[in-house]
PDB file of C-alpha atoms in Angstrom:
ATOM      1  CA  MET A  26    -120.236 -33.780 140.558  1.00  0.00           C
ATOM      2  CA  ARG A  27    -119.730 -37.036 142.321  1.00  0.00           C
ATOM      3  CA  ASN A  28    -116.335 -38.905 142.039  1.00  0.00           C
ATOM      4  CA  ASN A  29    -117.854 -42.268 141.774  1.00  0.00           C
ATOM      5  CA  LYS A  30    -115.742 -45.533 141.610  1.00  0.00           C
ATOM      6  CA  PHE A  31    -116.272 -47.945 139.022  1.00  0.00           C
ATOM      7  CA  ILE A  32    -114.813 -50.970 137.359  1.00  0.00           C
ATOM      8  CA  TYR A  33    -112.224 -50.252 134.784  1.00  0.00           C
ATOM      9  CA  ALA A  34    -110.996 -53.119 132.491  1.00  0.00           C
ATOM     10  CA  ASP A  35    -107.574 -52.697 130.652  1.00  0.00           C
ATOM     11  CA  PRO A  36    -108.310 -54.004 126.959  1.00  0.00           C
ATOM     12  CA  ASN A  37    -104.648 -54.499 126.757  1.00  0.00           C
ATOM     13  CA  LYS A  38    -104.499 -57.134 129.387  1.00  0.00           C
ATOM     14  CA  CYS A  39    -107.923 -58.615 129.058  1.00  0.00           C
ATOM     15  CA  ILE A  40    -107.794 -62.030 127.395  1.00  0.00           C
ATOM     16  CA  GLY A  41    -111.609 -62.470 127.085  1.00  0.00           C
ATOM     17  CA  CYS A  42    -111.771 -65.513 129.292  1.00  0.00           C
ATOM     18  CA  ILE A  43    -115.112 -64.435 130.755  1.00  0.00           C
ATOM     19  CA  ASN A  44    -114.160 -65.644 134.118  1.00  0.00           C
ATOM     20  CA  CYS A  45    -115.396 -62.171 135.353  1.00  0.00           C
ATOM     21  CA  GLU A  46    -118.827 -62.842 133.926  1.00  0.00           C
ATOM     22  CA  LEU A  47    -119.184 -66.018 135.702  1.00  0.00           C
ATOM     23  CA  ALA A  48    -117.811 -64.768 139.015  1.00  0.00           C
ATOM     24  CA  CYS A  49    -120.325 -62.017 138.898  1.00  0.00           C
ATOM     25  CA  ALA A  50    -123.160 -64.278 138.239  1.00  0.00           C
ATOM     26  CA  ALA A  51    -121.937 -66.690 140.895  1.00  0.00           C
ATOM     27  CA  SER A  52    -121.535 -64.109 143.583  1.00  0.00           C
ATOM     28  CA  HIS A  53    -125.021 -62.740 142.939  1.00  0.00           C
ATOM     29  CA  MET A  54    -126.527 -66.364 142.735  1.00  0.00           C
ATOM     30  CA  ASP A  55    -124.710 -67.233 146.084  1.00  0.00           C
ATOM     31  CA  ILE A  56    -123.083 -70.233 144.428  1.00  0.00           C
ATOM     32  CA  ASP A  57    -119.332 -71.130 144.058  1.00  0.00           C
ATOM     33  CA  ILE A  58    -117.482 -70.361 140.912  1.00  0.00           C
ATOM     34  CA  ASN A  59    -117.209 -74.130 139.956  1.00  0.00           C
ATOM     35  CA  THR A  60    -121.005 -74.446 140.035  1.00  0.00           C
ATOM     36  CA  ALA A  61    -121.281 -71.563 137.763  1.00  0.00           C
ATOM     37  CA  TYR A  62    -118.873 -73.156 135.437  1.00  0.00           C
ATOM     38  CA  GLY A  63    -120.773 -76.144 135.442  1.00  0.00           C
ATOM     39  CA  LEU A  64    -124.248 -74.529 134.939  1.00  0.00           C
ATOM     40  CA  ALA A  65    -122.733 -72.598 131.993  1.00  0.00           C
ATOM     41  CA  LEU A  66    -121.354 -75.689 130.426  1.00  0.00           C
ATOM     42  CA  ASN A  67    -124.770 -77.391 130.587  1.00  0.00           C
ATOM     43  CA  GLY A  68    -126.386 -74.409 128.826  1.00  0.00           C
ATOM     44  CA  GLU A  69    -127.936 -72.655 131.780  1.00  0.00           C
ATOM     45  CA  LYS A  70    -128.556 -68.993 131.350  1.00  0.00           C
ATOM     46  CA  LEU A  71    -126.496 -67.182 133.922  1.00  0.00           C
ATOM     47  CA  TYR A  72    -127.249 -63.474 134.629  1.00  0.00           C
ATOM     48  CA  SER A  73    -124.003 -61.427 135.298  1.00  0.00           C
ATOM     49  CA  ARG A  74    -123.885 -57.748 135.587  1.00  0.00           C
ATOM     50  CA  ASN A  75    -121.033 -57.361 133.264  1.00  0.00           C
ATOM     51  CA  LYS A  76    -120.496 -58.665 129.712  1.00  0.00           C
ATOM     52  CA  VAL A  77    -117.239 -59.294 127.936  1.00  0.00           C
ATOM     53  CA  VAL A  78    -117.350 -57.534 124.578  1.00  0.00           C
ATOM     54  CA  LYS A  79    -114.901 -57.638 121.693  1.00  0.00           C
ATOM     55  CA  VAL A  80    -114.257 -54.460 119.701  1.00  0.00           C
ATOM     56  CA  ASP A  81    -111.530 -54.019 117.065  1.00  0.00           C
ATOM     57  CA  GLY A  82    -109.817 -57.363 118.147  1.00  0.00           C
ATOM     58  CA  ARG A  83    -109.619 -56.211 121.902  1.00  0.00           C
ATOM     59  CA  THR A  84    -111.887 -57.803 124.660  1.00  0.00           C
ATOM     60  CA  ALA A  85    -112.958 -56.136 128.008  1.00  0.00           C
ATOM     61  CA  PRO A  86    -116.055 -56.447 130.306  1.00  0.00           C
ATOM     62  CA  MET A  87    -118.398 -53.760 129.924  1.00  0.00           C
ATOM     63  CA  GLN A  88    -120.542 -52.726 132.942  1.00  0.00           C
ATOM     64  CA  CYS A  89    -122.065 -49.807 134.867  1.00  0.00           C
ATOM     65  CA  MET A  90    -119.700 -47.030 134.943  1.00  0.00           C
ATOM     66  CA  GLN A  91    -121.228 -45.561 138.068  1.00  0.00           C
ATOM     67  CA  CYS A  92    -121.983 -42.276 136.217  1.00  0.00           C
ATOM     68  CA  PRO A  93    -121.521 -39.235 138.361  1.00  0.00           C
ATOM     69  CA  ASN A  94    -124.846 -37.780 137.061  1.00  0.00           C
ATOM     70  CA  ALA A  95    -126.326 -41.264 136.494  1.00  0.00           C
ATOM     71  CA  PRO A  96    -129.384 -40.847 134.128  1.00  0.00           C
ATOM     72  CA  CYS A  97    -130.851 -44.168 135.316  1.00  0.00           C
ATOM     73  CA  LEU A  98    -131.540 -42.312 138.729  1.00  0.00           C
ATOM     74  CA  GLU A  99    -133.703 -39.749 137.179  1.00  0.00           C
ATOM     75  CA  ALA A 100    -135.495 -42.251 134.701  1.00  0.00           C
ATOM     76  CA  CYS A 101    -136.507 -44.634 137.484  1.00  0.00           C
ATOM     77  CA  PRO A 102    -140.339 -43.928 137.820  1.00  0.00           C
ATOM     78  CA  ILE A 103    -140.427 -45.758 141.401  1.00  0.00           C
ATOM     79  CA  ASP A 104    -137.132 -44.382 142.604  1.00  0.00           C
ATOM     80  CA  ILE A 105    -135.456 -47.804 143.310  1.00  0.00           C
ATOM     81  CA  ILE A 106    -132.127 -46.476 142.106  1.00  0.00           C
ATOM     82  CA  LYS A 107    -130.190 -44.548 144.773  1.00  0.00           C
ATOM     83  CA  PHE A 108    -126.751 -42.968 145.136  1.00  0.00           C
ATOM     84  CA  GLU A 109    -125.478 -44.423 148.446  1.00  0.00           C
ATOM     85  CA  ALA A 110    -122.055 -44.899 150.011  1.00  0.00           C
ATOM     86  CA  GLY A 111    -120.264 -43.584 146.948  1.00  0.00           C
ATOM     87  CA  PHE A 112    -121.986 -45.782 144.296  1.00  0.00           C
ATOM     88  CA  VAL A 113    -125.193 -46.298 142.232  1.00  0.00           C
ATOM     89  CA  LYS A 114    -127.340 -48.970 143.870  1.00  0.00           C
ATOM     90  CA  TYR A 115    -130.348 -50.689 142.259  1.00  0.00           C
ATOM     91  CA  TYR A 116    -132.827 -52.081 144.753  1.00  0.00           C
ATOM     92  CA  GLU A 117    -133.479 -55.083 142.319  1.00  0.00           C
ATOM     93  CA  GLU A 118    -136.141 -56.588 144.605  1.00  0.00           C
ATOM     94  CA  ASN A 119    -138.475 -53.700 144.035  1.00  0.00           C
ATOM     95  CA  CYS A 120    -138.064 -53.102 140.260  1.00  0.00           C
ATOM     96  CA  ILE A 121    -141.010 -53.306 138.166  1.00  0.00           C
ATOM     97  CA  GLY A 122    -139.408 -54.133 134.984  1.00  0.00           C
ATOM     98  CA  CYS A 123    -140.278 -50.834 132.912  1.00  0.00           C
ATOM     99  CA  GLU A 124    -136.908 -50.663 131.385  1.00  0.00           C
ATOM    100  CA  SER A 125    -136.468 -47.020 131.690  1.00  0.00           C
ATOM    101  CA  CYS A 126    -133.032 -47.166 133.226  1.00  0.00           C
ATOM    102  CA  SER A 127    -132.019 -49.677 130.446  1.00  0.00           C
ATOM    103  CA  MET A 128    -133.264 -47.158 127.848  1.00  0.00           C
ATOM    104  CA  VAL A 129    -131.151 -44.251 129.249  1.00  0.00           C
ATOM    105  CA  CYS A 130    -128.034 -45.958 130.126  1.00  0.00           C
ATOM    106  CA  PRO A 131    -125.220 -44.393 127.863  1.00  0.00           C
ATOM    107  CA  TYR A 132    -123.127 -47.552 128.053  1.00  0.00           C
ATOM    108  CA  GLY A 133    -125.878 -49.982 127.600  1.00  0.00           C
ATOM    109  CA  ALA A 134    -124.930 -51.609 131.063  1.00  0.00           C
ATOM    110  CA  VAL A 135    -128.402 -52.480 132.221  1.00  0.00           C
ATOM    111  CA  VAL A 136    -129.488 -56.132 131.584  1.00  0.00           C
ATOM    112  CA  MET A 137    -133.175 -56.867 131.677  1.00  0.00           C
ATOM    113  CA  ALA A 138    -133.490 -60.319 133.315  1.00  0.00           C
ATOM    114  CA  PRO A 139    -136.409 -62.603 134.433  1.00  0.00           C
ATOM    115  CA  ASN A 140    -137.412 -61.944 137.912  1.00  0.00           C
ATOM    116  CA  THR A 141    -136.779 -65.023 139.880  1.00  0.00           C
ATOM    117  CA  LYS A 142    -138.609 -64.035 143.211  1.00  0.00           C
ATOM    118  CA  PRO A 143    -140.929 -66.792 144.079  1.00  0.00           C
ATOM    119  CA  ASP A 144    -143.981 -64.475 144.050  1.00  0.00           C
ATOM    120  CA  ALA A 145    -143.004 -62.625 140.653  1.00  0.00           C
ATOM    121  CA  PRO A 146    -145.182 -63.013 137.526  1.00  0.00           C
ATOM    122  CA  ILE A 147    -143.527 -65.186 135.076  1.00  0.00           C
ATOM    123  CA  SER A 148    -143.178 -62.438 132.626  1.00  0.00           C
ATOM    124  CA  GLN A 149    -141.925 -59.697 134.728  1.00  0.00           C
ATOM    125  CA  MET A 150    -138.306 -58.487 134.176  1.00  0.00           C
ATOM    126  CA  ILE A 151    -135.857 -56.864 136.370  1.00  0.00           C
ATOM    127  CA  ALA A 152    -132.976 -54.369 135.906  1.00  0.00           C
ATOM    128  CA  LEU A 153    -129.528 -55.814 136.627  1.00  0.00           C
ATOM    129  CA  THR A 154    -126.532 -53.750 136.541  1.00  0.00           C
ATOM    130  CA  CYS A 155    -123.031 -53.802 138.279  1.00  0.00           C
ATOM    131  CA  ASP A 156    -123.313 -52.873 141.941  1.00  0.00           C
ATOM    132  CA  LEU A 157    -119.738 -53.288 142.673  1.00  0.00           C
ATOM    133  CA  CYS A 158    -120.541 -56.118 144.870  1.00  0.00           C
ATOM    134  CA  GLY A 159    -121.875 -53.825 147.619  1.00  0.00           C
ATOM    135  CA  GLY A 160    -119.336 -51.183 146.709  1.00  0.00           C
ATOM    136  CA  GLU A 161    -116.726 -52.070 149.330  1.00  0.00           C
ATOM    137  CA  ASN A 162    -113.193 -52.108 147.997  1.00  0.00           C
ATOM    138  CA  GLY A 163    -111.764 -55.552 147.651  1.00  0.00           C
ATOM    139  CA  LYS A 164    -115.066 -57.418 147.437  1.00  0.00           C
ATOM    140  CA  GLN A 165    -115.555 -57.376 143.673  1.00  0.00           C
ATOM    141  CA  ALA A 166    -115.853 -60.797 142.198  1.00  0.00           C
ATOM    142  CA  CYS A 167    -114.664 -59.819 138.765  1.00  0.00           C
ATOM    143  CA  ILE A 168    -111.459 -58.047 140.063  1.00  0.00           C
ATOM    144  CA  ASN A 169    -110.715 -60.995 142.230  1.00  0.00           C
ATOM    145  CA  ILE A 170    -110.875 -63.645 139.663  1.00  0.00           C
ATOM    146  CA  CYS A 171    -109.280 -61.908 136.753  1.00  0.00           C
ATOM    147  CA  PRO A 172    -106.143 -63.926 135.806  1.00  0.00           C
ATOM    148  CA  THR A 173    -104.377 -61.100 134.029  1.00  0.00           C
ATOM    149  CA  ASP A 174    -105.055 -58.473 136.675  1.00  0.00           C
ATOM    150  CA  ALA A 175    -106.823 -56.416 133.843  1.00  0.00           C
ATOM    151  CA  ILE A 176    -109.815 -55.404 135.937  1.00  0.00           C
ATOM    152  CA  SER A 177    -109.711 -52.716 138.877  1.00  0.00           C
ATOM    153  CA  LEU A 178    -111.719 -50.358 140.791  1.00  0.00           C
ATOM    154  CA  ILE A 179    -111.037 -46.704 140.154  1.00  0.00           C
ATOM    155  CA  ASP A 180    -112.436 -43.282 140.396  1.00  0.00           C
ATOM    156  CA  TYR A 181    -112.923 -40.797 137.602  1.00  0.00           C
ATOM    157  CA  GLU A 182    -109.973 -38.713 138.683  1.00  0.00           C
ATOM    158  CA  THR A 183    -107.627 -41.578 138.354  1.00  0.00           C
ATOM    159  CA  PHE A 184    -109.363 -42.423 135.044  1.00  0.00           C
ATOM    160  CA  LYS A 185    -108.779 -38.863 133.644  1.00  0.00           C
ATOM    161  CA  LYS A 186    -105.104 -39.213 134.721  1.00  0.00           C
ATOM    162  CA  MET A 187    -104.804 -42.522 132.826  1.00  0.00           C
ATOM    163  CA  ARG A 188    -106.075 -41.051 129.678  1.00  0.00           C
ATOM    164  CA  SER A 189    -103.860 -37.938 129.696  1.00  0.00           C
TER     165      SER A 189
END
């Protein structure tokens, strides 16, 4: 079993500010955070790879848990989801929008979004999920912007120890 790293959010520290959502969308759109704030305030739909959720009065971003035995890898009929460099990577540019990965994700962490490639059919959707901002430690937009340090990059061994 792989000991993948994933984004962990401490619901005791998260204040639900959605900065992590905006930073995620901005980093994947290659825009700065202030531009993302402006677009959001103007009602533009931004597609982040995480989503702040509220359960029992607590908030935390939900995103791909980088499953050691990721069901999305097996579900993809065109093999665009790979395990590389210690994380699950989606090759979004080749996605056909079949939603197989979205249907099998146990965390509901795969978002279907409009394909914005210039040559894409208008109706075509693509799968988006947390890609750890390329997997390199220290590059995660959500971690870097969190004002309460609620978000961190951990592995499953660390997660198990935290829960004991």
